[in-house]
Amino acid sequence: MASKATSHFVMQRLTAMIQVPLVIWLAISTVAHARDTHAEFMDWVASPVTAVLLIVLILSISYHFRLGLGEVADDYVHEGGRLKLTQGLIVAYAAVIAVVSLFSVIAITLIA
Amino acid sequence: MSETVTDRRPQVAASTIRMEGAPRTAPLSPHLSIWRWTPVNLTSILHRATGIANAAGATLLAAWFASGAIGEGAYEAVSGVLGSPLGLLVLILFTWSVMYHMTNGVRHLIWDSGHMLGKAQRGVSAYTVYGLSVLFTALIWIAAFAMGGN
């Protein structure tokens, strides 16, 4: 990729395009599985198509909001040290969400 | 009392606005308060606001999957919280936030491809985004309540 800024631009749009069909799928699936018993929920998450789509969605979403929140911080956090700290917290939050979600989905596929 | 209409729009280019003593040379976003609000520029700030809300809402998604992995007790507890009146209210607002960010995001992708950049199209597409985001949210929740009846 030509530069950091170009890569940021491209990855933000690429993850956005990935997420449009996946978010529609997740919304419909969530409506269908909102009242699942624990066993039904485990079966749904553990099915190969669900697990794979969830993993792609989790990776895409966490990277997308890391970029987006980073942009907001760039625009509104003015002091150098505080900006670095804010960016660090954003990366940490995105990493926690991604790791917890990925680990959970993978664990469910192994348990169920 | 004579009343004068003051133009509160910025008198200088946004790129020249700097925070006092700011070490960075990059241009800063002007504060929200100086803009004259219209339905069209509201789409822009709402895109950011819903983006932040969605990032926070990702915690709910993570909690849902984590509770399933932890066990039946944790799963029932999280389902109970999300199914409570306050939980449902948060989920409905979160649904709109996601649907808004998605539809307005598609609008941004269309702009990135060089289409619909005209002034009139900007207005029409803004109202389309408001309408579709509310419609999608309504459809999702009508389906959700119709399926479970609680």
Coordinates of C-alpha atoms in Angstrom, one line a residue:
Chain A
M1 CA 0.0 0.0 0.0
A2 CA 1.3 3.4 -0.9
S3 CA 1.1 5.0 2.5
K4 CA -0.3 4.6 6.0
A5 CA -3.1 7.1 5.1
T6 CA -4.0 5.2 1.9
S7 CA -4.0 1.9 3.8
H8 CA -6.2 3.4 6.5
F9 CA -8.6 4.7 3.8
V10 CA -8.7 1.4 1.9
M11 CA -9.0 -0.9 5.0
Q12 CA -11.9 1.3 6.4
R13 CA -13.8 0.9 3.2
L14 CA -12.9 -2.8 2.7
T15 CA -14.1 -3.7 6.2
A16 CA -17.3 -1.5 5.6
M17 CA -18.1 -3.5 2.5
I18 CA -17.5 -6.8 4.2
Q19 CA -19.8 -5.7 7.1
V20 CA -22.8 -4.7 5.1
P21 CA -24.0 -8.2 4.2
L22 CA -22.7 -9.7 7.5
V23 CA -24.5 -7.1 9.7
I24 CA -27.8 -7.8 7.8
W25 CA -27.2 -11.5 8.3
L26 CA -26.4 -11.0 12.0
A27 CA -29.5 -8.8 12.5
I28 CA -31.8 -11.5 11.0
S29 CA -30.0 -14.3 12.8
T30 CA -30.2 -12.5 16.1
V31 CA -33.9 -12.1 15.7
A32 CA -34.2 -15.8 15.0
H33 CA -32.0 -16.8 17.9
A34 CA -32.9 -14.2 20.5
R35 CA -35.0 -16.7 22.5
D36 CA -32.7 -19.7 22.1
T37 CA -32.1 -22.0 25.1
H38 CA -28.4 -22.3 25.9
A39 CA -28.3 -25.6 24.0
E40 CA -30.0 -24.1 20.9
F41 CA -27.6 -21.1 21.0
M42 CA -24.5 -23.4 21.2
D43 CA -25.7 -25.4 18.2
W44 CA -26.3 -22.3 16.2
V45 CA -22.9 -20.7 17.0
A46 CA -21.1 -24.0 16.5
S47 CA -22.5 -24.7 13.0
P48 CA -19.6 -24.1 10.5
V49 CA -21.3 -21.4 8.5
T50 CA -22.2 -19.4 11.6
A51 CA -18.8 -19.8 13.2
V52 CA -16.9 -18.7 10.1
L53 CA -19.2 -15.7 9.4
L54 CA -19.0 -14.6 13.1
I55 CA -15.2 -14.8 13.0
V56 CA -15.0 -12.7 9.9
L57 CA -17.5 -10.3 11.3
I58 CA -15.6 -9.9 14.6
L59 CA -12.2 -9.4 12.9
S60 CA -13.7 -6.8 10.5
I61 CA -15.7 -4.9 13.1
S62 CA -12.9 -4.6 15.6
Y63 CA -10.5 -3.4 13.0
H64 CA -13.1 -1.0 11.5
F65 CA -14.0 0.6 14.9
R66 CA -10.3 0.8 15.8
L67 CA -9.7 2.9 12.7
G68 CA -12.9 5.0 13.1
L69 CA -12.4 5.8 16.8
G70 CA -8.8 6.6 16.0
E71 CA -10.0 9.2 13.5
V72 CA -12.3 10.8 16.1
A73 CA -9.4 10.9 18.6
D74 CA -7.1 12.5 15.9
D75 CA -9.7 15.2 15.4
Y76 CA -10.7 16.0 19.0
V77 CA -7.8 15.1 21.2
H78 CA -5.4 18.0 20.8
E79 CA -2.5 17.3 23.2
G80 CA 0.2 14.9 21.9
G81 CA 0.6 12.8 25.0
R82 CA -3.1 12.5 25.6
L83 CA -3.6 11.6 21.9
K84 CA -1.1 8.8 22.2
L85 CA -2.8 7.5 25.4
T86 CA -6.3 7.7 23.8
Q87 CA -5.0 5.8 20.7
G88 CA -3.5 3.2 22.9
L89 CA -6.8 2.7 24.9
I90 CA -8.7 2.4 21.6
V91 CA -6.4 -0.3 20.3
A92 CA -6.6 -2.1 23.7
Y93 CA -10.4 -1.9 23.7
A94 CA -10.6 -3.3 20.1
A95 CA -8.2 -6.1 21.0
V96 CA -10.2 -7.1 24.1
I97 CA -13.5 -7.2 22.2
A98 CA -11.9 -9.2 19.3
V99 CA -10.0 -11.7 21.6
V100 CA -13.0 -12.3 23.9
S101 CA -15.5 -12.7 21.0
L102 CA -13.1 -14.9 18.9
F103 CA -12.2 -17.1 21.9
S104 CA -15.8 -17.5 22.8
V105 CA -16.9 -18.5 19.3
I106 CA -14.0 -20.9 19.0
A107 CA -14.6 -22.3 22.5
I108 CA -18.3 -22.9 21.6
T109 CA -17.4 -24.8 18.4
L110 CA -15.2 -27.0 20.5
I111 CA -17.7 -27.5 23.4
A112 CA -20.9 -28.0 21.3
Chain B
M1 CA -35.1 45.8 20.9
S2 CA -33.5 45.5 17.5
E3 CA -32.4 42.0 16.6
T4 CA -29.5 41.4 14.3
V5 CA -29.1 38.1 12.5
T6 CA -25.6 36.9 13.2
D7 CA -23.9 34.5 10.8
R8 CA -22.4 32.0 13.2
R9 CA -20.6 30.1 10.5
P10 CA -16.8 30.1 10.8
Q11 CA -15.2 33.1 9.2
V12 CA -11.9 31.4 8.7
A13 CA -11.0 28.2 6.9
A14 CA -11.2 25.1 9.2
S15 CA -7.6 24.2 8.3
T16 CA -6.4 27.4 10.0
I17 CA -8.1 26.7 13.4
R18 CA -5.6 25.6 16.0
M19 CA -5.9 24.9 19.7
E20 CA -3.8 27.3 21.8
G21 CA -0.4 25.8 22.4
A22 CA -1.1 22.6 20.4
P23 CA 2.1 21.0 19.4
R24 CA 0.6 19.3 16.3
T25 CA 0.7 21.0 12.9
A26 CA -2.2 18.9 11.6
P27 CA -5.5 20.8 11.2
L28 CA -8.0 20.2 13.9
S29 CA -11.7 19.7 13.5
P30 CA -13.5 22.8 14.6
H31 CA -15.8 22.5 17.6
L32 CA -19.3 21.2 16.9
S33 CA -20.8 24.4 18.3
I34 CA -19.8 26.6 15.4
W35 CA -21.7 24.8 12.7
R36 CA -25.2 25.9 11.6
W37 CA -27.2 22.7 11.8
T38 CA -29.1 21.3 8.9
P39 CA -30.5 17.8 8.3
V40 CA -27.7 17.2 5.8
N41 CA -24.7 18.0 8.0
L42 CA -26.4 16.2 10.9
T43 CA -25.9 13.0 8.9
S44 CA -22.1 13.5 9.2
I45 CA -21.9 14.0 13.0
L46 CA -24.5 11.2 13.5
H47 CA -22.2 8.9 11.5
R48 CA -19.5 9.5 14.1
A49 CA -21.8 9.4 17.1
T50 CA -23.3 6.1 15.9
G51 CA -19.9 4.7 15.1
I52 CA -18.8 5.4 18.7
A53 CA -22.1 3.9 20.0
N54 CA -21.6 0.8 17.9
A55 CA -18.1 0.3 19.1
A56 CA -19.4 0.5 22.7
G57 CA -22.3 -1.9 21.7
A58 CA -19.8 -4.4 20.5
T59 CA -19.4 -5.2 24.2
L60 CA -23.0 -6.5 24.2
L61 CA -22.2 -8.8 21.3
A62 CA -19.0 -10.0 23.1
A63 CA -20.9 -10.6 26.3
W64 CA -23.5 -12.6 24.4
F65 CA -20.9 -15.0 22.9
A66 CA -18.8 -15.1 26.1
S67 CA -21.8 -16.0 28.2
G68 CA -22.6 -18.9 25.9
A69 CA -19.1 -20.2 26.2
I70 CA -19.0 -19.8 30.0
G71 CA -22.2 -21.9 30.5
E72 CA -25.9 -22.0 30.9
G73 CA -26.0 -19.9 34.1
A74 CA -24.1 -17.0 32.5
Y75 CA -26.1 -17.3 29.3
E76 CA -29.4 -17.1 31.2
A77 CA -28.2 -14.1 33.2
V78 CA -27.1 -12.1 30.1
S79 CA -30.3 -13.1 28.2
G80 CA -32.2 -11.9 31.2
V81 CA -30.5 -8.5 31.3
L82 CA -30.8 -8.0 27.6
G83 CA -34.5 -9.1 27.7
S84 CA -35.4 -6.7 30.5
P85 CA -37.3 -3.5 29.6
L86 CA -34.1 -1.4 30.0
G87 CA -32.1 -4.1 28.0
L88 CA -34.7 -4.0 25.2
L89 CA -34.6 -0.2 25.1
V90 CA -30.8 -0.3 24.8
L91 CA -31.0 -3.0 22.1
I92 CA -33.6 -1.0 20.1
L93 CA -31.4 2.1 20.2
F94 CA -28.3 0.0 19.4
T95 CA -30.2 -1.5 16.4
W96 CA -31.0 2.0 15.1
S97 CA -27.4 3.1 15.6
V98 CA -26.1 0.1 13.6
M99 CA -28.7 0.5 10.9
Y100 CA -28.0 4.2 10.6
H101 CA -24.2 3.7 10.5
M102 CA -24.7 1.0 7.9
T103 CA -27.0 2.9 5.5
N104 CA -25.1 6.1 5.9
G105 CA -21.9 4.1 5.4
V106 CA -23.3 2.8 2.1
R107 CA -24.0 6.5 1.2
H108 CA -20.3 7.2 1.9
L109 CA -19.2 4.3 -0.3
I110 CA -21.4 5.6 -3.1
W111 CA -19.7 9.0 -2.7
D112 CA -16.3 7.4 -2.7
S113 CA -17.2 5.9 -6.1
G114 CA -17.8 9.4 -7.4
H115 CA -21.6 9.2 -7.6
M116 CA -24.5 11.3 -6.1
L117 CA -22.2 14.2 -5.0
G118 CA -24.5 17.0 -6.2
K119 CA -26.2 19.3 -3.7
A120 CA -29.7 18.1 -4.3
Q121 CA -28.7 14.4 -4.2
R122 CA -26.9 15.1 -0.9
G123 CA -30.2 16.2 0.6
V124 CA -32.3 13.4 -0.9
S125 CA -29.8 10.8 0.2
A126 CA -29.7 12.3 3.7
Y127 CA -33.5 11.9 4.1
T128 CA -33.3 8.4 2.5
V129 CA -30.7 7.4 5.1
Y130 CA -32.9 8.7 8.0
G131 CA -36.0 6.9 6.5
L132 CA -34.3 3.6 5.8
S133 CA -32.5 3.4 9.2
V134 CA -35.8 3.9 11.0
L135 CA -37.6 1.4 8.6
F136 CA -34.9 -1.3 9.1
T137 CA -35.0 -0.9 12.8
A138 CA -38.8 -1.1 12.9
L139 CA -38.8 -4.2 10.7
I140 CA -36.2 -6.0 12.9
W141 CA -38.2 -5.3 16.1
I142 CA -41.6 -6.1 14.6
A143 CA -40.1 -9.4 13.5
A144 CA -38.5 -9.9 17.0
F145 CA -41.7 -9.2 18.9
A146 CA -43.9 -11.1 16.4
M147 CA -41.7 -14.2 16.7
G148 CA -41.6 -14.4 20.5
G149 CA -44.7 -12.5 21.7
N150 CA -43.1 -11.1 24.8

